[in-house]
XYZ file of C-alpha atoms in Angstrom:
568
model
C 0.023 0.058 0.204
C 1.122 3.731 -0.630
C -0.087 6.738 0.897
C -0.339 8.387 4.338
C -1.460 6.198 7.350
C -5.206 5.750 7.125
C -5.111 6.572 3.442
C -3.442 3.515 2.113
C -4.241 2.143 -1.240
C -3.155 -0.511 -3.448
C 0.227 -0.173 -5.400
C -0.122 0.925 -8.851
C 2.269 0.894 -11.729
C 2.429 4.585 -11.921
C 3.832 4.511 -8.229
C 7.125 2.868 -9.385
C 10.167 4.285 -10.802
C 13.194 2.412 -12.130
C 16.451 4.316 -11.986
C 19.396 3.518 -14.125
C 22.824 4.946 -14.129
C 22.944 4.570 -17.859
C 20.781 3.379 -20.559
C 22.985 0.471 -21.734
C 20.774 -2.125 -20.143
C 17.349 -0.290 -20.269
C 16.168 -2.652 -23.120
C 16.520 -5.710 -20.754
C 14.126 -4.047 -18.105
C 11.660 -2.749 -20.907
C 11.535 -6.528 -22.265
C 10.847 -7.890 -18.728
C 7.969 -5.498 -18.167
C 6.519 -6.258 -21.603
C 6.684 -10.020 -20.963
C 4.952 -9.402 -17.771
C 2.172 -7.242 -19.348
C 3.120 -4.298 -17.240
C 2.609 -0.968 -18.780
C 5.771 1.356 -18.681
C 7.417 4.407 -20.207
C 10.900 3.483 -21.449
C 14.094 5.276 -20.863
C 15.323 4.863 -24.497
C 15.707 8.167 -26.596
C 16.067 8.533 -30.222
C 14.465 5.208 -30.824
C 11.064 6.257 -32.644
C 12.199 4.939 -36.074
C 13.148 1.541 -34.663
C 9.502 0.853 -33.257
C 7.801 -1.831 -35.338
C 4.770 0.415 -36.189
C 7.228 3.024 -37.533
C 9.060 0.466 -39.613
C 5.597 -0.513 -41.136
C 4.968 3.233 -42.135
C 8.373 3.599 -43.645
C 7.738 0.333 -45.702
C 4.656 2.010 -46.984
C 6.440 5.167 -47.890
C 9.204 3.183 -49.664
C 6.524 1.120 -51.646
C 4.873 4.389 -52.822
C 8.014 5.919 -53.871
C 9.581 2.463 -55.409
C 6.561 0.157 -56.543
C 9.161 -2.532 -57.326
C 9.934 -2.967 -53.633
C 8.430 -6.483 -53.273
C 9.887 -6.844 -49.722
C 8.145 -3.785 -48.359
C 4.912 -4.786 -49.846
C 5.141 -8.285 -48.204
C 5.951 -6.499 -44.773
C 3.077 -4.255 -45.171
C 0.529 -6.747 -46.149
C 1.247 -8.682 -42.985
C 1.230 -5.524 -40.766
C -1.789 -4.601 -38.643
C -2.482 -1.881 -41.392
C -3.900 -4.696 -43.813
C -3.543 -7.998 -41.783
C -3.243 -10.433 -44.716
C -2.487 -13.993 -44.109
C 0.467 -16.043 -45.193
C -1.869 -17.545 -47.850
C -2.306 -14.156 -49.428
C 1.462 -13.701 -49.856
C 1.816 -17.243 -51.108
C -0.821 -16.476 -53.602
C 1.099 -13.343 -54.718
C 4.496 -15.356 -54.790
C 2.896 -18.213 -56.912
C 0.941 -15.856 -59.389
C 1.894 -16.980 -62.891
C 1.526 -13.665 -64.578
C 4.867 -12.704 -63.024
C 5.932 -8.877 -62.758
C 6.183 -6.778 -59.648
C 4.094 -8.021 -56.610
C 2.172 -4.856 -56.686
C 1.182 -5.354 -60.333
C 0.316 -8.914 -59.469
C -1.802 -7.570 -56.217
C -3.718 -5.212 -58.673
C -4.386 -7.911 -61.257
C -5.823 -10.392 -58.862
C -7.957 -7.663 -57.434
C -9.382 -6.783 -60.916
C -10.081 -10.634 -61.386
C -11.781 -10.635 -57.740
C -9.429 -13.388 -56.636
C -8.286 -11.914 -53.457
C -9.525 -12.284 -49.912
C -11.236 -9.384 -48.394
C -8.120 -8.018 -46.505
C -5.757 -8.282 -49.669
C -8.604 -6.736 -51.836
C -8.836 -3.876 -49.245
C -4.827 -3.422 -49.528
C -5.128 -3.469 -53.505
C -7.830 -0.562 -53.379
C -5.928 1.521 -50.712
C -2.609 1.113 -52.214
C -3.751 2.001 -55.612
C -5.554 5.166 -54.247
C -2.420 6.243 -52.319
C -0.002 5.714 -55.115
C -2.282 7.918 -57.342
C -1.669 10.662 -54.752
C 1.941 10.155 -54.482
C 3.779 13.141 -56.102
C 0.707 15.356 -56.030
C 0.305 15.786 -52.245
C 2.947 16.846 -49.851
C 4.152 14.110 -47.413
C 2.018 15.283 -44.465
C -1.068 15.601 -46.571
C -0.529 12.130 -47.978
C 0.184 10.634 -44.495
C -2.875 12.258 -43.214
C -4.891 10.504 -46.085
C -3.450 7.322 -45.170
C -4.074 7.517 -41.458
C -7.568 8.436 -42.122
C -8.641 6.112 -45.090
C -6.546 3.300 -43.603
C -7.888 3.619 -40.069
C -4.272 3.400 -38.896
C -4.461 4.276 -35.142
C -7.568 2.135 -34.567
C -6.108 -1.032 -36.440
C -2.727 -0.724 -34.746
C -4.326 -0.109 -31.387
C -6.534 -3.215 -31.852
C -3.515 -5.298 -32.842
C -1.381 -4.185 -29.796
C -1.322 -5.636 -26.323
C -3.388 -3.624 -23.938
C -0.226 -2.299 -21.987
C 1.415 -1.196 -25.161
C -1.509 0.155 -26.938
C -1.238 3.855 -25.824
C 2.598 3.952 -26.792
C 1.892 2.505 -30.210
C -0.840 5.114 -30.937
C 1.486 7.927 -29.557
C 4.489 6.680 -31.784
C 2.127 6.705 -34.977
C 0.946 10.303 -33.950
C 4.548 11.372 -33.468
C 5.625 9.959 -36.778
C 2.742 11.997 -38.404
C 4.282 15.159 -36.637
C 7.678 14.563 -38.098
C 6.072 15.183 -41.605
C 6.012 18.670 -40.674
C 9.183 19.026 -38.510
C 11.637 17.697 -41.037
C 12.992 20.770 -42.799
C 9.966 22.469 -41.583
C 8.018 20.745 -44.353
C 9.831 22.618 -47.284
C 10.749 19.423 -49.032
C 7.543 17.452 -49.066
C 8.699 14.564 -51.429
C 8.713 10.886 -50.084
C 12.238 10.363 -51.184
C 13.644 13.398 -49.353
C 11.499 12.507 -46.422
C 12.835 9.078 -46.116
C 16.270 10.216 -46.763
C 16.150 12.651 -43.749
C 14.664 10.204 -41.476
C 17.425 7.799 -42.136
C 20.030 10.674 -41.596
C 18.441 11.352 -38.321
C 18.369 7.777 -37.294
C 22.204 7.514 -37.886
C 22.715 10.635 -35.626
C 22.737 9.872 -31.860
C 21.797 13.624 -31.256
C 19.176 13.945 -33.725
C 17.118 10.745 -33.775
C 13.549 11.477 -32.740
C 12.157 10.196 -29.580
C 9.212 7.755 -29.056
C 5.790 9.499 -28.623
C 4.364 9.827 -25.214
C 0.837 9.072 -24.561
C -1.219 12.026 -23.374
C -3.690 9.969 -21.352
C -3.195 6.456 -20.421
C -3.265 3.965 -17.404
C -0.574 4.273 -14.739
C 2.726 3.176 -16.115
C 6.235 2.203 -14.522
C 8.735 5.022 -15.306
C 12.200 3.872 -16.433
C 14.671 6.611 -16.482
C 18.284 7.543 -15.896
C 18.974 9.192 -12.613
C 19.843 12.382 -14.220
C 16.304 12.464 -15.736
C 14.900 11.742 -12.365
C 16.128 14.912 -10.642
C 13.356 16.842 -9.066
C 10.904 13.770 -9.232
C 9.734 11.444 -6.581
C 7.905 8.082 -6.566
C 6.390 6.075 -3.684
C 8.540 3.118 -4.623
C 12.000 3.332 -6.473
C 14.123 0.556 -7.671
C 17.753 1.461 -8.098
C 18.763 -1.175 -10.632
C 22.199 -2.245 -11.680
C 23.743 -0.713 -8.494
C 26.807 -2.837 -8.904
C 27.896 -1.596 -12.170
C 30.982 0.460 -11.678
C 32.346 3.020 -14.093
C 35.856 2.137 -15.484
C 38.333 4.844 -15.813
C 40.000 4.770 -19.245
C 43.713 3.846 -18.790
C 45.129 5.382 -22.062
C 44.482 7.996 -24.529
C 42.246 9.981 -22.429
C 41.907 13.776 -22.701
C 41.711 15.818 -19.617
C 40.374 19.266 -20.020
C 40.272 21.652 -17.199
C 37.990 24.532 -18.087
C 36.700 26.523 -15.006
C 33.068 27.510 -15.159
C 33.789 31.302 -15.154
C 36.834 31.032 -17.397
C 36.841 32.075 -20.927
C 39.046 29.205 -22.079
C 40.663 26.029 -20.659
C 43.473 26.422 -18.158
C 44.963 23.033 -19.243
C 44.733 20.171 -21.857
C 46.337 16.851 -21.400
C 46.084 13.721 -23.603
C 47.107 10.955 -21.203
C 49.071 8.006 -22.257
C 49.624 4.914 -20.310
C 49.669 5.052 -16.704
C 53.311 3.721 -16.218
C 54.599 6.557 -18.570
C 52.829 9.651 -16.885
C 54.919 12.512 -15.558
C 54.115 13.841 -12.030
C 51.950 16.684 -13.422
C 49.859 14.427 -15.494
C 49.455 11.990 -12.814
C 48.166 14.705 -10.374
C 45.823 16.005 -12.903
C 44.499 12.454 -13.397
C 44.019 12.087 -9.684
C 42.228 15.344 -9.527
C 40.092 14.332 -12.259
C 39.175 11.067 -10.529
C 38.474 12.809 -7.273
C 35.954 15.244 -9.266
C 34.254 12.059 -10.820
C 34.021 10.535 -7.263
C 32.198 13.502 -6.016
C 29.834 13.783 -8.901
C 29.377 9.712 -8.466
C 28.464 10.615 -4.899
C 25.990 13.413 -5.837
C 24.266 11.027 -8.270
C 23.838 8.240 -5.833
C 22.438 10.986 -3.360
C 19.894 11.888 -5.922
C 18.834 8.389 -6.532
C 18.414 7.467 -2.794
C 16.154 10.680 -2.340
C 13.635 9.919 -4.954
C 11.709 7.392 -3.052
C 9.039 8.513 -0.635
C 8.409 5.144 0.962
C 10.219 2.129 -0.502
C 13.706 2.016 -1.752
C 14.975 -1.306 -3.578
C 18.695 -1.570 -4.516
C 19.833 -4.488 -6.829
C 22.588 -5.551 -8.685
C 24.487 -8.664 -9.922
C 27.908 -9.513 -8.708
C 30.492 -8.788 -11.334
C 32.258 -11.453 -12.926
C 35.785 -9.786 -12.180
C 36.933 -8.037 -9.112
C 35.071 -7.472 -5.707
C 33.909 -4.034 -6.086
C 30.376 -3.985 -5.836
C 29.926 -0.177 -6.480
C 26.938 1.592 -5.006
C 25.565 -1.619 -3.860
C 28.505 -2.332 -1.540
C 28.616 1.267 -0.376
C 25.058 0.896 0.942
C 25.417 -2.500 2.284
C 28.529 -1.215 4.384
C 26.912 1.886 5.409
C 23.799 0.149 6.661
C 25.961 -2.271 8.619
C 23.741 -5.018 6.947
C 24.189 -8.748 7.235
C 24.727 -9.955 3.630
C 23.832 -13.404 2.737
C 24.982 -15.020 -0.710
C 23.290 -17.425 -2.706
C 24.390 -20.835 -3.560
C 26.013 -19.808 -6.656
C 27.666 -16.712 -4.774
C 26.498 -14.522 -7.778
C 23.769 -12.444 -5.769
C 23.797 -10.620 -2.348
C 20.734 -9.887 -0.458
C 20.241 -7.555 2.474
C 17.277 -5.725 4.201
C 17.540 -2.517 6.235
C 14.694 -1.085 8.183
C 11.096 -1.818 8.203
C 8.428 -1.464 5.434
C 5.329 0.447 6.284
C 2.583 -1.393 7.883
C -0.453 -2.375 5.870
C -3.346 -0.652 7.037
C -6.679 -2.485 7.187
C -8.798 0.771 7.445
C -11.525 0.815 4.682
C -11.435 3.336 2.005
C -13.587 6.365 2.674
C -16.927 6.255 0.961
C -17.641 9.312 -1.269
C -20.513 11.437 0.141
C -23.971 10.867 -1.263
C -25.188 13.490 -3.529
C -28.965 13.850 -4.142
C -29.639 14.434 -7.916
C -32.732 16.198 -9.054
C -34.963 13.626 -10.965
C -35.356 16.330 -13.594
C -31.905 16.101 -14.732
C -32.339 12.582 -15.692
C -35.124 13.108 -18.161
C -34.292 13.389 -21.682
C -34.440 16.695 -23.473
C -37.489 17.094 -25.592
C -36.510 20.346 -27.235
C -33.239 22.418 -28.297
C -33.104 25.929 -28.927
C -30.934 26.840 -31.784
C -29.480 30.347 -32.630
C -31.522 32.062 -35.487
C -28.513 32.545 -37.718
C -27.612 28.841 -37.679
C -29.112 26.273 -40.126
C -28.270 22.830 -38.462
C -28.277 19.675 -40.395
C -30.656 17.120 -39.191
C -28.566 14.181 -40.088
C -27.286 13.328 -36.714
C -30.602 13.858 -34.833
C -32.721 12.309 -37.476
C -30.552 9.187 -37.436
C -31.040 8.859 -33.941
C -34.632 9.747 -33.417
C -36.436 8.990 -36.820
C -37.260 5.423 -35.546
C -38.246 6.486 -31.991
C -41.725 5.470 -30.814
C -44.083 8.115 -29.520
C -42.770 9.693 -26.319
C -43.915 7.891 -23.096
C -42.856 8.785 -19.671
C -42.755 5.285 -18.309
C -39.800 3.038 -18.193
C -40.706 0.735 -21.055
C -41.142 3.776 -23.371
C -37.479 5.049 -22.448
C -36.148 1.412 -23.247
C -37.773 1.396 -26.715
C -36.451 4.883 -27.573
C -32.988 3.673 -26.391
C -33.341 0.573 -28.677
C -34.258 2.741 -31.633
C -31.520 5.024 -31.066
C -29.058 2.156 -31.052
C -30.581 0.709 -34.022
C -30.251 3.998 -36.063
C -26.567 4.401 -34.990
C -25.590 0.940 -35.732
C -26.988 0.635 -39.248
C -25.200 3.999 -40.174
C -22.029 2.953 -38.906
C -22.296 -0.407 -40.597
C -23.077 1.150 -43.778
C -19.891 3.203 -43.370
C -17.545 0.420 -42.468
C -19.038 -2.033 -45.090
C -18.751 0.453 -47.833
C -15.263 0.954 -47.054
C -14.484 -2.843 -47.047
C -13.669 -2.870 -43.367
C -13.199 -6.457 -42.094
C -15.225 -7.319 -39.102
C -17.542 -4.566 -39.263
C -20.299 -6.121 -36.748
C -17.531 -6.797 -34.348
C -16.359 -3.157 -34.607
C -19.760 -1.661 -34.067
C -20.215 -4.129 -31.237
C -17.264 -3.028 -29.559
C -18.098 0.697 -30.176
C -21.644 0.383 -28.721
C -20.666 -1.913 -25.927
C -22.901 -4.764 -26.965
C -22.162 -8.499 -27.754
C -21.234 -9.081 -31.330
C -23.666 -12.133 -31.648
C -26.532 -10.184 -30.443
C -29.513 -11.253 -32.859
C -30.482 -7.743 -33.263
C -27.202 -6.585 -34.325
C -27.144 -9.450 -36.823
C -30.237 -8.281 -38.276
C -29.068 -4.638 -38.576
C -25.903 -5.969 -40.350
C -28.120 -7.894 -42.709
C -30.203 -4.907 -43.328
C -26.865 -2.700 -44.067
C -25.663 -5.550 -46.518
C -28.850 -5.547 -48.390
C -28.437 -1.877 -49.072
C -25.233 -2.321 -50.612
C -26.494 -5.137 -52.681
C -29.815 -3.801 -53.901
C -29.704 -3.688 -57.752
C -30.813 0.122 -57.638
C -28.100 0.990 -55.108
C -25.154 -1.092 -55.586
C -23.540 1.046 -58.365
C -23.083 3.501 -55.498
C -21.111 1.222 -53.238
C -19.025 -0.882 -55.759
C -15.498 0.829 -55.941
C -15.162 0.071 -59.716
C -18.451 1.754 -60.414
C -17.381 5.289 -59.648
C -14.185 7.540 -59.539
C -14.425 8.476 -55.727
C -16.648 8.040 -52.783
C -16.598 9.525 -49.317
C -18.514 8.666 -46.086
C -19.565 11.070 -43.211
C -18.709 14.118 -45.134
C -18.909 17.386 -43.116
C -20.213 20.525 -45.066
C -20.221 24.123 -43.821
C -20.847 27.251 -45.704
C -22.234 30.816 -45.338
C -25.686 31.166 -47.255
C -27.289 34.497 -47.069
C -25.681 35.420 -43.928
C -26.587 32.087 -42.142
C -24.071 29.512 -41.276
C -24.860 26.250 -42.661
C -23.515 22.856 -41.401
C -24.000 19.284 -41.537
C -22.822 15.803 -42.369
C -23.548 14.007 -45.476
C -23.882 10.291 -45.033
C -22.201 9.418 -48.522
C -20.949 11.475 -51.570
C -20.188 9.586 -54.620
C -18.496 11.145 -57.804
C -19.651 9.067 -60.829
C -18.698 10.712 -64.286
C -20.517 14.052 -64.538
C -22.628 13.352 -61.649
C -22.504 13.766 -58.042
C -24.758 11.886 -55.650
C -25.670 12.980 -52.264
C -26.950 10.094 -50.182
C -28.752 10.451 -46.875
C -29.680 7.374 -44.956
C -32.830 6.915 -43.063
C -33.376 3.847 -40.918
C -37.143 4.363 -39.902
C -39.094 1.154 -40.560
C -41.403 1.710 -43.756
C -43.398 -1.005 -45.507
C -43.815 0.409 -49.050
C -42.070 2.780 -51.557
C -45.166 4.957 -51.630
C -44.543 5.611 -47.862
C -40.886 5.987 -48.323
C -41.789 8.795 -51.002
C -44.007 10.721 -48.748
C -41.411 10.349 -45.827
C -38.642 11.804 -48.002
C -40.329 15.138 -48.542
C -39.894 15.675 -44.675
C -36.110 15.938 -45.493
C -36.210 18.247 -48.523
C -35.297 21.219 -46.801
C -32.231 19.613 -45.327
C -31.054 18.091 -48.605
C -31.538 21.317 -50.376
C -29.178 22.831 -48.043
C -26.602 20.018 -48.907
C -27.141 20.433 -52.504
C -26.492 24.338 -52.427
C -23.200 23.447 -50.660
C -22.177 20.669 -52.995
C -22.936 22.771 -56.063
C -20.034 25.288 -54.984
C -17.582 22.266 -54.761
C -18.842 20.745 -58.130
C -20.158 23.711 -60.182
C -20.052 21.803 -63.518
C -21.567 18.547 -62.176
C -25.307 17.373 -62.044
C -26.359 16.806 -58.524
C -28.351 13.732 -57.668
C -29.730 14.190 -54.236
C -32.024 11.732 -52.314
C -32.733 9.460 -49.459
C -31.738 5.897 -48.855
C -34.497 4.032 -46.755
C -32.624 1.018 -45.314
C -35.610 -1.064 -44.290
C -37.069 -1.485 -47.811
C -34.155 -0.827 -49.198
C -35.094 1.951 -51.529
C -33.735 5.262 -53.000
C -36.031 8.316 -53.466
C -34.476 11.013 -55.343
C -35.575 14.620 -54.538
C -35.292 16.865 -57.715
């Protein structure tokens, strides 16, 4: 437990700090924490480009710049970005048409001979390759992150204790696109070359990203970095590691802090050949290092608020146990050796007693029942024209208002249905695998819920309907976007909203608005569509400014039928 007496609580990962003299062996501690599933913030610096998720992003950029890079494509297909299987790679390798793997992938996609993950990879890679050379590197990566759902896919594929770190690293990589040369040289080739140059430079390699909000994490850091910090529990690790003074070819520079220039510069040779002046300067340097070493030990020992653990392994040669030996002698501890005589253990003092006092219950706060009632009306400023898309999606299927509990449950079920079907239409139209599982996770409901399965069938029926399929098949149109925000000024008013789907097809632009209300006939759908004419007219005015030379096709997709009702 940590905390003052009477306020003890269980120890958390964020209460622990591991201090190291150097970063030399930091990776060993990090590996041990990873294997134990303990979240941590590492001590390594300049290691962003060595992270696996960043290597995947570099493979993507390399492939876009050099489409013949088969190794980068293979690595990318197996990454969480596309999650293709070994069978997918074997299919590419065995393809008799020959040529580059990227060409094979596109050919198999045209013949519809790919698995859904590989087909998704072919579609996205073709789209991103078409943007290469036309967009600056940051804009290109922004499109990749958005269309590829990069952060969500990597978060889902990462262990829980590493999830925040992986997402932070990917976000940090996106930031580098603007930081490298201040974004003045936006080509992929130059960006990769600059990153490789930074990776080779010890003083310039970018650090890993730091999560803004995450669970408590063990802190691994050097003692120098821990100055001014404290933690309830501190582990001073590798305390038997001793610094070795170089015996030859060492430069000793004495430069006073207030001096304009050094007072002496000595290049030392072998100890046996030192003259008296050089030997004296070497001894002075060693004394200064010992003082600095003692100061550093003081910093390490004073970081702990409650518990301090000092650990280390007996060196293979010599008897100097470094800080561990100094502390053991100072505490007058009885040391005990293990059977192999490779480790020492000692204990000094008593740990704090475990309190059995129960945690203080939070005070009870009375909540006015009126605050629990759903809002019936919302007042909107007169100069704002809001889109009804989000509100209608959630409320168009709501039953008549009732004040009883059953009525509230019906409304909640209707809202859930509307949100789920809209999200399923978005994910399925983008070729996302496991769309139902994704929606279940987002809504906090079981993936095998019969209602959710029925909603997925309803969404798939929309995509496969003969009158609508041309608006969802990738090969049937040039471009398509889901959940498109629109905002513009119209006669002094601010108009905003979100269009469910926009499809660019030849000289036509289709604006689709999904409605999930249960209807039984096309006649009922035609009458219901008139309720949304004013809303869609506003969408059409904004879209006309974006595509002034295109014909606009504006209408409502009623998912329950499914049916398309065009409003002309």
